[in-house]
């Protein structure tokens, strides 16, 4: 009996060390947060785009913006009639008021002159038609003063007839001009003293200094 007791006492530690300890488990779904083996959600394209850093928007450099309300319309109109002299001119112009100090634009014009003259008992009739185009600029250094420049290119068709002999001559060609001037600004009108720097022999402008009036609306 003692031998059996000693044998059991000897085998007990061996049996105890070989015992397998098991734990109860709970079945859970793959997406349950308790499932340590659940797969991580894939990152979609949309989520990747949301995670990308947002770059600051590019700021465009301020530039010229056309504004209809800054358009200015004007015209040069003249008519002179007498027994031996007839003159008519018409010249529409369109300008743009860039700011309080500067206005620029373009224009066209038409001139017609007819002059009857007498020389050495002979009578002459001179007629010409002139068509031209120009660009102009008005600068306002202070509120009531204006300085301007207006280069022009004109084309002249001229006829000269000796009414005593009946002899007639015709000529044509370009007539350049470059007007400069300065004076007063009254609202959108200008009263200036002008001068043609080119002084072409067939210039439609008077020789020397002359007054000019222009108005824009």
PDB file of C-alpha atoms in Angstrom, residues 2-213:
ATOM      1  CA  UNK A   2       2.825   2.352   0.823  1.00  0.00           C
ATOM      2  CA  UNK A   3       4.453   1.536  -2.516  1.00  0.00           C
ATOM      3  CA  UNK A   4       1.295   2.459  -4.450  1.00  0.00           C
ATOM      4  CA  UNK A   5       1.002   5.701  -2.526  1.00  0.00           C
ATOM      5  CA  UNK A   6       4.595   6.638  -3.269  1.00  0.00           C
ATOM      6  CA  UNK A   7       4.118   5.846  -6.990  1.00  0.00           C
ATOM      7  CA  UNK A   8       1.076   8.123  -7.228  1.00  0.00           C
ATOM      8  CA  UNK A   9       2.923  10.861  -5.404  1.00  0.00           C
ATOM      9  CA  UNK A  10       5.758  10.590  -7.925  1.00  0.00           C
ATOM     10  CA  UNK A  11       3.495  10.662 -11.031  1.00  0.00           C
ATOM     11  CA  UNK A  12       1.276  13.607  -9.922  1.00  0.00           C
ATOM     12  CA  UNK A  13       3.625  16.447 -10.942  1.00  0.00           C
ATOM     13  CA  UNK A  14       4.169  14.859 -14.366  1.00  0.00           C
ATOM     14  CA  UNK A  15       0.434  14.539 -14.992  1.00  0.00           C
ATOM     15  CA  UNK A  16      -0.174  18.091 -13.786  1.00  0.00           C
ATOM     16  CA  UNK A  17       2.487  19.544 -16.121  1.00  0.00           C
ATOM     17  CA  UNK A  18       1.044  17.736 -19.165  1.00  0.00           C
ATOM     18  CA  UNK A  19      -2.491  19.081 -18.622  1.00  0.00           C
ATOM     19  CA  UNK A  20      -3.724  21.330 -21.467  1.00  0.00           C
ATOM     20  CA  UNK A  21      -5.553  24.450 -20.364  1.00  0.00           C
ATOM     21  CA  UNK A  22      -8.219  25.645 -22.841  1.00  0.00           C
ATOM     22  CA  UNK A  23     -10.306  28.796 -22.914  1.00  0.00           C
ATOM     23  CA  UNK A  24     -13.835  29.278 -24.093  1.00  0.00           C
ATOM     24  CA  UNK A  25     -14.115  31.258 -27.408  1.00  0.00           C
ATOM     25  CA  UNK A  26     -16.953  33.357 -28.822  1.00  0.00           C
ATOM     26  CA  UNK A  27     -17.742  33.323 -32.567  1.00  0.00           C
ATOM     27  CA  UNK A  28     -17.904  36.911 -33.945  1.00  0.00           C
ATOM     28  CA  UNK A  29     -18.444  38.397 -37.441  1.00  0.00           C
ATOM     29  CA  UNK A  30     -15.402  39.445 -39.539  1.00  0.00           C
ATOM     30  CA  UNK A  31     -16.236  43.128 -39.172  1.00  0.00           C
ATOM     31  CA  UNK A  32     -16.751  43.047 -35.407  1.00  0.00           C
ATOM     32  CA  UNK A  33     -14.316  45.244 -33.515  1.00  0.00           C
ATOM     33  CA  UNK A  34     -13.529  42.304 -31.196  1.00  0.00           C
ATOM     34  CA  UNK A  35     -12.158  40.332 -34.151  1.00  0.00           C
ATOM     35  CA  UNK A  36      -8.420  40.923 -33.952  1.00  0.00           C
ATOM     36  CA  UNK A  37      -7.933  39.397 -37.397  1.00  0.00           C
ATOM     37  CA  UNK A  38     -10.324  41.657 -39.241  1.00  0.00           C
ATOM     38  CA  UNK A  39      -8.790  43.305 -42.328  1.00  0.00           C
ATOM     39  CA  UNK A  40      -8.186  47.081 -42.389  1.00  0.00           C
ATOM     40  CA  UNK A  41     -10.542  49.022 -44.782  1.00  0.00           C
ATOM     41  CA  UNK A  42      -8.974  49.862 -48.110  1.00  0.00           C
ATOM     42  CA  UNK A  43      -8.303  53.486 -48.794  1.00  0.00           C
ATOM     43  CA  UNK A  44     -10.494  54.665 -51.659  1.00  0.00           C
ATOM     44  CA  UNK A  45      -9.427  57.164 -54.290  1.00  0.00           C
ATOM     45  CA  UNK A  46     -11.807  59.719 -52.855  1.00  0.00           C
ATOM     46  CA  UNK A  47     -10.352  59.377 -49.366  1.00  0.00           C
ATOM     47  CA  UNK A  48      -6.818  59.676 -50.741  1.00  0.00           C
ATOM     48  CA  UNK A  49      -7.830  62.861 -52.523  1.00  0.00           C
ATOM     49  CA  UNK A  50      -9.281  64.238 -49.298  1.00  0.00           C
ATOM     50  CA  UNK A  51      -6.039  63.524 -47.510  1.00  0.00           C
ATOM     51  CA  UNK A  52      -3.919  65.322 -50.074  1.00  0.00           C
ATOM     52  CA  UNK A  53      -2.850  68.799 -48.951  1.00  0.00           C
ATOM     53  CA  UNK A  54      -4.910  71.611 -50.460  1.00  0.00           C
ATOM     54  CA  UNK A  55      -2.707  74.018 -52.367  1.00  0.00           C
ATOM     55  CA  UNK A  56      -3.538  77.731 -52.213  1.00  0.00           C
ATOM     56  CA  UNK A  57      -5.381  79.032 -55.265  1.00  0.00           C
ATOM     57  CA  UNK A  58      -3.338  81.030 -57.735  1.00  0.00           C
ATOM     58  CA  UNK A  59      -4.075  84.690 -57.693  1.00  0.00           C
ATOM     59  CA  UNK A  60      -4.169  86.320 -61.105  1.00  0.00           C
ATOM     60  CA  UNK A  61      -2.399  89.626 -61.644  1.00  0.00           C
ATOM     61  CA  UNK A  62      -4.891  92.487 -62.003  1.00  0.00           C
ATOM     62  CA  UNK A  63      -5.069  93.620 -65.634  1.00  0.00           C
ATOM     63  CA  UNK A  64      -7.066  95.804 -67.970  1.00  0.00           C
ATOM     64  CA  UNK A  65     -10.828  95.286 -67.865  1.00  0.00           C
ATOM     65  CA  UNK A  66     -12.935  96.906 -70.576  1.00  0.00           C
ATOM     66  CA  UNK A  67     -15.750  99.080 -69.236  1.00  0.00           C
ATOM     67  CA  UNK A  68     -18.381 100.429 -71.655  1.00  0.00           C
ATOM     68  CA  UNK A  69     -19.199 103.309 -69.347  1.00  0.00           C
ATOM     69  CA  UNK A  70     -15.709 104.745 -69.969  1.00  0.00           C
ATOM     70  CA  UNK A  71     -16.238 105.164 -73.714  1.00  0.00           C
ATOM     71  CA  UNK A  72     -16.309 108.792 -74.907  1.00  0.00           C
ATOM     72  CA  UNK A  73     -17.787 109.945 -78.216  1.00  0.00           C
ATOM     73  CA  UNK A  74     -16.946 113.181 -79.972  1.00  0.00           C
ATOM     74  CA  UNK A  75     -16.917 114.793 -83.400  1.00  0.00           C
ATOM     75  CA  UNK A  76     -15.294 117.688 -85.217  1.00  0.00           C
ATOM     76  CA  UNK A  77     -17.808 119.463 -87.419  1.00  0.00           C
ATOM     77  CA  UNK A  78     -17.177 122.620 -89.377  1.00  0.00           C
ATOM     78  CA  UNK A  79     -18.917 124.548 -92.137  1.00  0.00           C
ATOM     79  CA  UNK A  80     -17.942 127.822 -93.743  1.00  0.00           C
ATOM     80  CA  UNK A  81     -19.684 129.392 -96.734  1.00  0.00           C
ATOM     81  CA  UNK A  82     -18.978 132.529 -98.734  1.00  0.00           C
ATOM     82  CA  UNK A  83     -19.004 133.680-102.342  1.00  0.00           C
ATOM     83  CA  UNK A  84     -15.498 132.485-103.090  1.00  0.00           C
ATOM     84  CA  UNK A  85     -14.831 130.079-100.273  1.00  0.00           C
ATOM     85  CA  UNK A  86     -16.516 126.874 -99.062  1.00  0.00           C
ATOM     86  CA  UNK A  87     -15.195 124.564 -96.371  1.00  0.00           C
ATOM     87  CA  UNK A  88     -16.747 121.576 -94.704  1.00  0.00           C
ATOM     88  CA  UNK A  89     -15.263 119.012 -92.353  1.00  0.00           C
ATOM     89  CA  UNK A  90     -16.616 116.135 -90.334  1.00  0.00           C
ATOM     90  CA  UNK A  91     -14.614 113.877 -88.022  1.00  0.00           C
ATOM     91  CA  UNK A  92     -16.149 111.402 -85.529  1.00  0.00           C
ATOM     92  CA  UNK A  93     -13.899 110.239 -82.697  1.00  0.00           C
ATOM     93  CA  UNK A  94     -14.126 107.522 -80.066  1.00  0.00           C
ATOM     94  CA  UNK A  95     -12.077 107.696 -76.883  1.00  0.00           C
ATOM     95  CA  UNK A  96     -11.635 105.624 -73.745  1.00  0.00           C
ATOM     96  CA  UNK A  97     -11.192 107.200 -70.315  1.00  0.00           C
ATOM     97  CA  UNK A  98      -8.522 104.950 -68.792  1.00  0.00           C
ATOM     98  CA  UNK A  99      -8.386 106.945 -65.567  1.00  0.00           C
ATOM     99  CA  UNK A 100      -8.714 110.512 -64.273  1.00  0.00           C
ATOM    100  CA  UNK A 101      -5.423 111.476 -65.929  1.00  0.00           C
ATOM    101  CA  UNK A 102      -5.511 109.915 -69.380  1.00  0.00           C
ATOM    102  CA  UNK A 103      -7.894 109.413 -72.307  1.00  0.00           C
ATOM    103  CA  UNK A 104      -6.964 107.989 -75.721  1.00  0.00           C
ATOM    104  CA  UNK A 105      -8.786 106.949 -78.860  1.00  0.00           C
ATOM    105  CA  UNK A 106      -9.061 106.948 -82.631  1.00  0.00           C
ATOM    106  CA  UNK A 107     -10.917 108.956 -85.237  1.00  0.00           C
ATOM    107  CA  UNK A 108     -11.555 109.508 -88.914  1.00  0.00           C
ATOM    108  CA  UNK A 109     -12.278 112.695 -90.809  1.00  0.00           C
ATOM    109  CA  UNK A 110     -13.315 114.157 -94.122  1.00  0.00           C
ATOM    110  CA  UNK A 111     -12.436 117.628 -95.412  1.00  0.00           C
ATOM    111  CA  UNK A 112     -13.778 119.467 -98.444  1.00  0.00           C
ATOM    112  CA  UNK A 113     -12.492 122.847 -99.606  1.00  0.00           C
ATOM    113  CA  UNK A 114     -13.375 124.989-102.578  1.00  0.00           C
ATOM    114  CA  UNK A 115     -11.602 128.279-103.160  1.00  0.00           C
ATOM    115  CA  UNK A 116     -11.950 130.755-106.046  1.00  0.00           C
ATOM    116  CA  UNK A 117      -9.009 133.102-106.451  1.00  0.00           C
ATOM    117  CA  UNK A 118      -7.878 135.804-108.880  1.00  0.00           C
ATOM    118  CA  UNK A 119      -4.344 136.410-110.015  1.00  0.00           C
ATOM    119  CA  UNK A 120      -2.982 138.484-112.916  1.00  0.00           C
ATOM    120  CA  UNK A 121      -6.453 138.893-114.440  1.00  0.00           C
ATOM    121  CA  UNK A 122      -6.952 135.149-114.374  1.00  0.00           C
ATOM    122  CA  UNK A 123      -9.485 133.260-112.314  1.00  0.00           C
ATOM    123  CA  UNK A 124      -8.597 129.992-110.549  1.00  0.00           C
ATOM    124  CA  UNK A 125     -10.833 127.423-108.895  1.00  0.00           C
ATOM    125  CA  UNK A 126      -9.232 125.127-106.374  1.00  0.00           C
ATOM    126  CA  UNK A 127     -11.058 122.050-104.980  1.00  0.00           C
ATOM    127  CA  UNK A 128      -9.798 119.315-102.732  1.00  0.00           C
ATOM    128  CA  UNK A 129     -11.133 116.307-100.878  1.00  0.00           C
ATOM    129  CA  UNK A 130      -9.216 114.881 -97.943  1.00  0.00           C
ATOM    130  CA  UNK A 131      -9.852 111.658 -96.071  1.00  0.00           C
ATOM    131  CA  UNK A 132      -7.820 110.782 -92.993  1.00  0.00           C
ATOM    132  CA  UNK A 133      -7.431 108.766 -89.811  1.00  0.00           C
ATOM    133  CA  UNK A 134      -5.848 109.652 -86.492  1.00  0.00           C
ATOM    134  CA  UNK A 135      -5.055 108.474 -83.007  1.00  0.00           C
ATOM    135  CA  UNK A 136      -5.110 110.873 -80.082  1.00  0.00           C
ATOM    136  CA  UNK A 137      -4.253 111.103 -76.438  1.00  0.00           C
ATOM    137  CA  UNK A 138      -5.303 113.603 -73.774  1.00  0.00           C
ATOM    138  CA  UNK A 139      -3.298 113.942 -70.571  1.00  0.00           C
ATOM    139  CA  UNK A 140      -4.673 115.813 -67.547  1.00  0.00           C
ATOM    140  CA  UNK A 141      -1.817 116.787 -65.192  1.00  0.00           C
ATOM    141  CA  UNK A 142      -4.245 118.703 -62.958  1.00  0.00           C
ATOM    142  CA  UNK A 143      -8.023 118.966 -62.898  1.00  0.00           C
ATOM    143  CA  UNK A 144      -8.552 121.897 -65.316  1.00  0.00           C
ATOM    144  CA  UNK A 145      -5.528 121.576 -67.621  1.00  0.00           C
ATOM    145  CA  UNK A 146      -5.006 119.328 -70.635  1.00  0.00           C
ATOM    146  CA  UNK A 147      -2.092 118.435 -72.906  1.00  0.00           C
ATOM    147  CA  UNK A 148      -2.745 116.450 -76.062  1.00  0.00           C
ATOM    148  CA  UNK A 149      -1.100 114.918 -79.136  1.00  0.00           C
ATOM    149  CA  UNK A 150      -2.749 113.683 -82.335  1.00  0.00           C
ATOM    150  CA  UNK A 151      -0.757 112.071 -85.170  1.00  0.00           C
ATOM    151  CA  UNK A 152      -2.665 111.856 -88.450  1.00  0.00           C
ATOM    152  CA  UNK A 153      -2.326 110.289 -91.855  1.00  0.00           C
ATOM    153  CA  UNK A 154      -4.443 111.899 -94.547  1.00  0.00           C
ATOM    154  CA  UNK A 155      -4.868 111.431 -98.281  1.00  0.00           C
ATOM    155  CA  UNK A 156      -5.631 114.365-100.556  1.00  0.00           C
ATOM    156  CA  UNK A 157      -7.278 114.570-103.975  1.00  0.00           C
ATOM    157  CA  UNK A 158      -6.793 118.079-105.384  1.00  0.00           C
ATOM    158  CA  UNK A 159      -8.060 119.813-108.534  1.00  0.00           C
ATOM    159  CA  UNK A 160      -6.869 123.171-109.825  1.00  0.00           C
ATOM    160  CA  UNK A 161      -8.613 124.776-112.765  1.00  0.00           C
ATOM    161  CA  UNK A 162      -7.746 127.981-114.577  1.00  0.00           C
ATOM    162  CA  UNK A 163     -11.244 129.228-115.377  1.00  0.00           C
ATOM    163  CA  UNK A 164      -9.843 131.841-117.738  1.00  0.00           C
ATOM    164  CA  UNK A 165      -7.995 129.417-120.009  1.00  0.00           C
ATOM    165  CA  UNK A 166      -9.844 126.210-119.099  1.00  0.00           C
ATOM    166  CA  UNK A 167      -6.600 124.436-118.182  1.00  0.00           C
ATOM    167  CA  UNK A 168      -6.958 121.928-115.307  1.00  0.00           C
ATOM    168  CA  UNK A 169      -4.491 119.925-113.238  1.00  0.00           C
ATOM    169  CA  UNK A 170      -5.043 117.126-110.751  1.00  0.00           C
ATOM    170  CA  UNK A 171      -2.861 115.827-107.969  1.00  0.00           C
ATOM    171  CA  UNK A 172      -3.129 113.410-105.077  1.00  0.00           C
ATOM    172  CA  UNK A 173      -0.984 111.996-102.299  1.00  0.00           C
ATOM    173  CA  UNK A 174      -0.539 111.441 -98.568  1.00  0.00           C
ATOM    174  CA  UNK A 175      -0.543 114.387 -96.192  1.00  0.00           C
ATOM    175  CA  UNK A 176       0.855 113.609 -92.706  1.00  0.00           C
ATOM    176  CA  UNK A 177       0.187 115.803 -89.687  1.00  0.00           C
ATOM    177  CA  UNK A 178       1.164 115.787 -86.042  1.00  0.00           C
ATOM    178  CA  UNK A 179      -0.909 118.043 -83.842  1.00  0.00           C
ATOM    179  CA  UNK A 180       0.173 118.999 -80.346  1.00  0.00           C
ATOM    180  CA  UNK A 181      -1.508 121.405 -77.997  1.00  0.00           C
ATOM    181  CA  UNK A 182      -2.544 122.376 -74.536  1.00  0.00           C
ATOM    182  CA  UNK A 183      -5.158 124.388 -72.754  1.00  0.00           C
ATOM    183  CA  UNK A 184      -8.201 124.164 -70.510  1.00  0.00           C
ATOM    184  CA  UNK A 185     -10.447 121.240 -69.664  1.00  0.00           C
ATOM    185  CA  UNK A 186     -14.068 122.129 -68.988  1.00  0.00           C
ATOM    186  CA  UNK A 187     -16.033 119.011 -68.083  1.00  0.00           C
ATOM    187  CA  UNK A 188     -15.462 116.696 -71.055  1.00  0.00           C
ATOM    188  CA  UNK A 189     -14.626 119.565 -73.420  1.00  0.00           C
ATOM    189  CA  UNK A 190     -11.224 121.013 -74.283  1.00  0.00           C
ATOM    190  CA  UNK A 191     -10.243 124.510 -75.382  1.00  0.00           C
ATOM    191  CA  UNK A 192      -6.675 124.407 -76.637  1.00  0.00           C
ATOM    192  CA  UNK A 193      -4.010 126.179 -78.648  1.00  0.00           C
ATOM    193  CA  UNK A 194      -2.690 123.773 -81.276  1.00  0.00           C
ATOM    194  CA  UNK A 195       0.237 123.505 -83.669  1.00  0.00           C
ATOM    195  CA  UNK A 196       0.962 121.130 -86.562  1.00  0.00           C
ATOM    196  CA  UNK A 197       4.589 120.059 -86.210  1.00  0.00           C
ATOM    197  CA  UNK A 198       4.800 118.697 -89.783  1.00  0.00           C
ATOM    198  CA  UNK A 199       3.508 121.815 -91.569  1.00  0.00           C
ATOM    199  CA  UNK A 200       2.867 119.998 -94.856  1.00  0.00           C
ATOM    200  CA  UNK A 201       1.998 122.313 -97.738  1.00  0.00           C
ATOM    201  CA  UNK A 202      -1.379 120.574 -98.162  1.00  0.00           C
ATOM    202  CA  UNK A 203      -2.129 120.198 -94.466  1.00  0.00           C
ATOM    203  CA  UNK A 204      -5.818 120.646 -93.608  1.00  0.00           C
ATOM    204  CA  UNK A 205      -4.770 122.616 -90.529  1.00  0.00           C
ATOM    205  CA  UNK A 206      -3.825 126.307 -90.484  1.00  0.00           C
ATOM    206  CA  UNK A 207      -0.168 127.236 -90.507  1.00  0.00           C
ATOM    207  CA  UNK A 208       1.200 128.440 -87.185  1.00  0.00           C
ATOM    208  CA  UNK A 209      -0.777 128.323 -83.947  1.00  0.00           C
ATOM    209  CA  UNK A 210      -4.566 128.025 -83.997  1.00  0.00           C
ATOM    210  CA  UNK A 211      -7.431 127.496 -81.559  1.00  0.00           C
ATOM    211  CA  UNK A 212      -9.174 124.173 -81.230  1.00  0.00           C
ATOM    212  CA  UNK A 213     -12.312 123.019 -79.428  1.00  0.00           C
TER     213      UNK A 213
END
